[in-house]
XYZ file of C-alpha atoms in Angstrom:
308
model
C 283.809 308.325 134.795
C 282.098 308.036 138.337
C 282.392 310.690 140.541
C 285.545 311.067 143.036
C 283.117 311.033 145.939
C 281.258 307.864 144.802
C 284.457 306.360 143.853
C 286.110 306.881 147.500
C 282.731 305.722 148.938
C 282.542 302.251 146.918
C 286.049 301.735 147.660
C 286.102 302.451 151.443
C 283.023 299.848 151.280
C 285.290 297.217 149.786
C 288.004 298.111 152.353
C 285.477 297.108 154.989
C 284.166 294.211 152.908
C 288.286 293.262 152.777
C 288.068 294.068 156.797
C 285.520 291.526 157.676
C 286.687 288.636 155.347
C 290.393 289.375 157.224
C 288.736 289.676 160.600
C 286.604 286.062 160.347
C 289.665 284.131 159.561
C 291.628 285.521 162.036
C 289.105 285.030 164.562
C 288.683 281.372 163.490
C 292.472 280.755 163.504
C 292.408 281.936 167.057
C 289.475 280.059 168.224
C 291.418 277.152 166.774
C 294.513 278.058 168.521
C 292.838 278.318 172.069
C 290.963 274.704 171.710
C 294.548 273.316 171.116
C 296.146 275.046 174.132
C 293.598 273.806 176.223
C 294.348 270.609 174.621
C 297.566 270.207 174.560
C 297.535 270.469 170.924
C 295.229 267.893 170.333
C 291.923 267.155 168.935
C 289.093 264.919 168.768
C 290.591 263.268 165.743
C 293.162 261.696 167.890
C 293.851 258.237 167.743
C 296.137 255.723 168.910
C 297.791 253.619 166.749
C 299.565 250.273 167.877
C 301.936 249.021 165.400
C 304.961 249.965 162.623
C 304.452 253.979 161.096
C 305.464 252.828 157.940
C 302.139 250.303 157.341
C 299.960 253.176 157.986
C 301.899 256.234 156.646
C 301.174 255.509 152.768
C 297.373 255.741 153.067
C 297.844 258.871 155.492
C 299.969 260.332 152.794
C 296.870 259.390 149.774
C 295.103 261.389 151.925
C 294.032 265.041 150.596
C 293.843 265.933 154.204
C 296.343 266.893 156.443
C 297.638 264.788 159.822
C 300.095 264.840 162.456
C 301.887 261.930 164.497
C 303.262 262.343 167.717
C 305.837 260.067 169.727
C 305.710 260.432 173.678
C 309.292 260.809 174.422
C 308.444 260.782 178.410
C 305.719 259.027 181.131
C 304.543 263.217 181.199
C 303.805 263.790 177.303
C 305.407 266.802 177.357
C 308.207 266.019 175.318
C 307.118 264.392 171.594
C 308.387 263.726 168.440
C 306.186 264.654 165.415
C 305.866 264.217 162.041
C 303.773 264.396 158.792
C 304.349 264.147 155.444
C 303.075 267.705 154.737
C 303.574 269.508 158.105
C 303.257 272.393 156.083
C 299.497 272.232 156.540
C 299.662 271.794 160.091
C 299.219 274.442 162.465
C 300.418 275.019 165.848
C 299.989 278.236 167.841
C 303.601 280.358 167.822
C 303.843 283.642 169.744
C 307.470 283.548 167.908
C 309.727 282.208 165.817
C 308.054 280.538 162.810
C 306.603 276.890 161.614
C 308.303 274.035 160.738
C 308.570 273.958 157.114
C 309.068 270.909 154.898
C 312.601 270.810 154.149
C 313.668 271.160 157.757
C 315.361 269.306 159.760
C 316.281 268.070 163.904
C 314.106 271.081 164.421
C 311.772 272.002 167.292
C 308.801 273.834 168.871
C 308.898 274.760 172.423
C 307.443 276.132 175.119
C 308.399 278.673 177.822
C 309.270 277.328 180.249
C 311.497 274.318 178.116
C 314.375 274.236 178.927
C 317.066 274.451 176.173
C 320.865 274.997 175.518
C 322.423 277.887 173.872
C 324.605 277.205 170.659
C 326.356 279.375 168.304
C 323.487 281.999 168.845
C 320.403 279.737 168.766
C 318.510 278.113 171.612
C 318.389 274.022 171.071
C 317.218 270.463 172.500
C 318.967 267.683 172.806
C 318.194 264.200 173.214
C 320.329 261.766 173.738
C 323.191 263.685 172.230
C 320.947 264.999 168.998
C 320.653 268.640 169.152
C 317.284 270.040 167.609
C 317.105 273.945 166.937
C 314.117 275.501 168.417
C 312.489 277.573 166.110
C 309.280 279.181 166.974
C 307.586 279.052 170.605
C 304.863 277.398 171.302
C 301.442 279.305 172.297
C 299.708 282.153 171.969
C 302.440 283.750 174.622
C 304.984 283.105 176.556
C 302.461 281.992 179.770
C 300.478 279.600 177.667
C 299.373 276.338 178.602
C 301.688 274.982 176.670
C 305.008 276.375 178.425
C 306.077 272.959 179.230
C 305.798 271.106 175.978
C 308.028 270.492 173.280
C 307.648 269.086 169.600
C 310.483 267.531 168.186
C 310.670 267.302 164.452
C 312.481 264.039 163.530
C 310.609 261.241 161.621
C 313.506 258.547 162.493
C 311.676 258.326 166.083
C 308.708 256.599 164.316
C 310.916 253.836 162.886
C 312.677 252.913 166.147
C 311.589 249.223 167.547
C 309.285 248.911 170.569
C 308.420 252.191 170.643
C 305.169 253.728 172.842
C 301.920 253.906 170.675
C 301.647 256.670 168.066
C 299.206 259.229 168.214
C 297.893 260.110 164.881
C 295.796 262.916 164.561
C 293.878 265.401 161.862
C 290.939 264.678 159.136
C 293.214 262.380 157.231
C 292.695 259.539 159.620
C 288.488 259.831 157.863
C 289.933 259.062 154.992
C 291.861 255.846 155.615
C 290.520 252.288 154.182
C 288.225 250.387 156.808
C 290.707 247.829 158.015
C 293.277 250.666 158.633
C 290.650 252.431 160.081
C 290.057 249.452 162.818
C 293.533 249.520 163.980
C 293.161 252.588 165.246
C 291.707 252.926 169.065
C 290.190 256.198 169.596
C 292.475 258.463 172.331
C 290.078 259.364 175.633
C 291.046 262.393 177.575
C 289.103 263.803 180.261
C 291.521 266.917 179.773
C 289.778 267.939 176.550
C 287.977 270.968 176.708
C 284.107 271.028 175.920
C 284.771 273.643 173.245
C 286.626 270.884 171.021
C 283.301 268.844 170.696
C 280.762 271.925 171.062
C 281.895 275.201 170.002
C 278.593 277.382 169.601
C 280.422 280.852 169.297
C 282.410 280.379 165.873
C 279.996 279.007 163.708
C 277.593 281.801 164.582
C 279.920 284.370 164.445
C 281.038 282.704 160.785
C 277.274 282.368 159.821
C 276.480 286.025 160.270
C 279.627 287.553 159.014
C 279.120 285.591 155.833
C 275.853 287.098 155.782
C 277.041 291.080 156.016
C 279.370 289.478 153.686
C 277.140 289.027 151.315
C 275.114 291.501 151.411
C 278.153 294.319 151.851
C 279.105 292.031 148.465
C 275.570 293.112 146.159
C 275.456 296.641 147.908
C 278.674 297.232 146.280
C 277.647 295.794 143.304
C 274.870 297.712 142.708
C 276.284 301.238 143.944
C 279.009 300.355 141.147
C 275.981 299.860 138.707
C 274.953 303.406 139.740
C 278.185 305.015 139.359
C 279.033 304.022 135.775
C 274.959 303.843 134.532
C 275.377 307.414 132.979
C 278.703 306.733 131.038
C 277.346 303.450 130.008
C 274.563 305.377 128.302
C 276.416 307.571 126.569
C 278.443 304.971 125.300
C 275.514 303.317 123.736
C 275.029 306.870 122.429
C 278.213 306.802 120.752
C 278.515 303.382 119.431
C 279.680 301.704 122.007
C 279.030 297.698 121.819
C 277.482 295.547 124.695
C 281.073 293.681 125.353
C 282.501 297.488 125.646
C 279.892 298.316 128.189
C 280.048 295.033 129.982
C 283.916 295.260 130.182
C 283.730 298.737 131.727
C 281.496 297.367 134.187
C 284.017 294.494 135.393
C 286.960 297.072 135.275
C 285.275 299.040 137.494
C 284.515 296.311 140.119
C 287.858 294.989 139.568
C 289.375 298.619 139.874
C 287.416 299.218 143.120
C 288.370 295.899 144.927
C 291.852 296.152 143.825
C 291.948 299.726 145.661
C 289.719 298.237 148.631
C 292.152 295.116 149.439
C 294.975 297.294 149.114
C 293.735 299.781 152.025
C 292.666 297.511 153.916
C 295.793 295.414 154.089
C 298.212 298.730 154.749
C 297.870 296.989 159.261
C 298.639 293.799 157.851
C 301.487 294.268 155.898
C 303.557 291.803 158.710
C 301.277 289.494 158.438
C 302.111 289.077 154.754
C 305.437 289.494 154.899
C 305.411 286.341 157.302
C 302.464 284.477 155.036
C 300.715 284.243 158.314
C 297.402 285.000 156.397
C 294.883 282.037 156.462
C 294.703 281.211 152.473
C 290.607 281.233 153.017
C 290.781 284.859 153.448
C 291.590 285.011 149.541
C 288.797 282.294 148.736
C 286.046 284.673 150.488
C 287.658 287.934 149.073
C 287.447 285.576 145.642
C 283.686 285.385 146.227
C 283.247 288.725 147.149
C 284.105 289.877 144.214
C 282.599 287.658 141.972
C 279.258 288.233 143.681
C 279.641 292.109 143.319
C 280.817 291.937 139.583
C 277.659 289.698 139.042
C 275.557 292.102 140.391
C 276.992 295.165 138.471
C 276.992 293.542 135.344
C 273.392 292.246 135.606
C 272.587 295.701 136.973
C 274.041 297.419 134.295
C 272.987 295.101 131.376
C 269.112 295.363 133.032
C 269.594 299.068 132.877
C 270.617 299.432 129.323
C 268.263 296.960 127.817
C 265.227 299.151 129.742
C 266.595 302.394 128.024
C 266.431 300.642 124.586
């Protein structure tokens, strides 16, 4: 057995390692979040699109990336319909309420400032006698850029006649076949920010957290090494085989992680509870902890083939 002390110290180091990994994606997400404010929620992947939804809408669908389409619904753009086939995947910045899942239905995102009816306890839209529910508020509060604006979830908008161009937007549109590609006329805005096309900050942050990531990563691994060299030894003393040995060592890692993540996510209980945690969070903790059981395993296996 390691010692308590040793033990507390390897798992507050995983804690922090569990820290970091939560810290990077939410600082992405947010750096994210504020180029779409000052964006008004779009990107440089925007495009227009001049013609029927439904010719383009299969190949966007093929696509293993996600898009959204919006539908001016005024001269202002303040007021558009959207849709995509897995709006799931899309994210818009809330300060409440929630997303627009799947399954839902003559719902809406709003600003602010938006103004909106009161019905049977809910807050809704409506157009032309269609009332959409609002529910979750757009930006990252309730002064945001995005007060004014409000995202109408309907897809029938996209099928009506003689309607404005579309606005099709996300990493699906790289995907589409070359002569679908050509229909599409590339959306100019003065209004976008420099931080959509340049952003500097994010991938240097990302570059040297992933570093300390690392690194915090094969210092665990090899303090776990340490911890369990002396009962590995004995084991060998007793008869124990090399699987035995090798399986303590990834029980331990596993052991130390598992107590790690679980401290560090006591603040972001919410946050779960909500499934407002970015799903790469769990591919870096993933890697974390592959890299550290590597490392104790090789440590240990070095260790006990020197004492032979």
């Amino acid at each position: 057995m390691m010692k308590f002390l040793h033990a507390i110290a390897l798992i507050i180091l995983s804690a922090l390692l569990c820290s970091l990994i939560f810290s990077l994606t939410t600082f992405q997400r947010e750096q994210t979040f504020i180029a779409l404010e000052g964006n008004s929620l779009y990107t440089e992947n925007s495009h227009y699109f001049h013609g029927d939804f439904s010719d383009i809408e299969p190949a966007l669908d093929a696509s293993s990336h996600h898009y959204v389409a919006y539908q001016s619904l005024d001269n202002a753009d303040l007021s558009r319909a959207i849709y995509s086939s897995n709006i799931e995947d899309v994210k818009f910045p809330l300060y409440s309420g929630r997303a627009i899942e799947q399954n839902d239905q003559h719902v809406a995102l709003a600003g602010a400032s938006v103004h909106t009816l009161h019905r049977d306890g809910r807050d809704v839209i409506d157009i032309d006698g269609v009332e959409f529910t609002v529910i979750g508020r757009l930006g990252r509060s309730a002064d945001s850029r995005l007060s004014p604006i409000a995202l109408l979830y309907d897809q029938s908008f996209f099928m009506a006649e003689g309607s404005s161009p579309i606005i099709i937007d996300g990493p699906a549109i790289q995907d589409l076949p070359n002569d679908q590609a050509a229909a599409l006329e590339p959306r100019q805005d003065t209004r976008l920010e420099r931080r959509t096309h340049a952003d500097l900050i994010t991938p240097a942050v990302t570059a040297l957290t992933l570093v300390s990531l690392c690194l915090g990563s094969a210092i665990c691994g090899v303090l776990t090494a340490s911890a369990i060299r002396q009962r590995n030894k004995i084991g060998r003393l007793v008869g124990d085989s090399m699987w035995t040995t090798l399986t303590r060592s990834v029980l331990s890692v596993t052991a130390i992680y598992a107590a790690g993540c679980a401290l560090s996510s006591i603040p972001r209980v919410p946050s779960f509870i909500r499934h407002d945690i970015d799903p790469d969070s769990f591919l870096l903790l993933g890697g974390s902890y592959i890299l550290a059981m590597t490392v104790t395993i090789s440590q240990s296996a070095m260790s006990l083939k020197h004492k032979a």
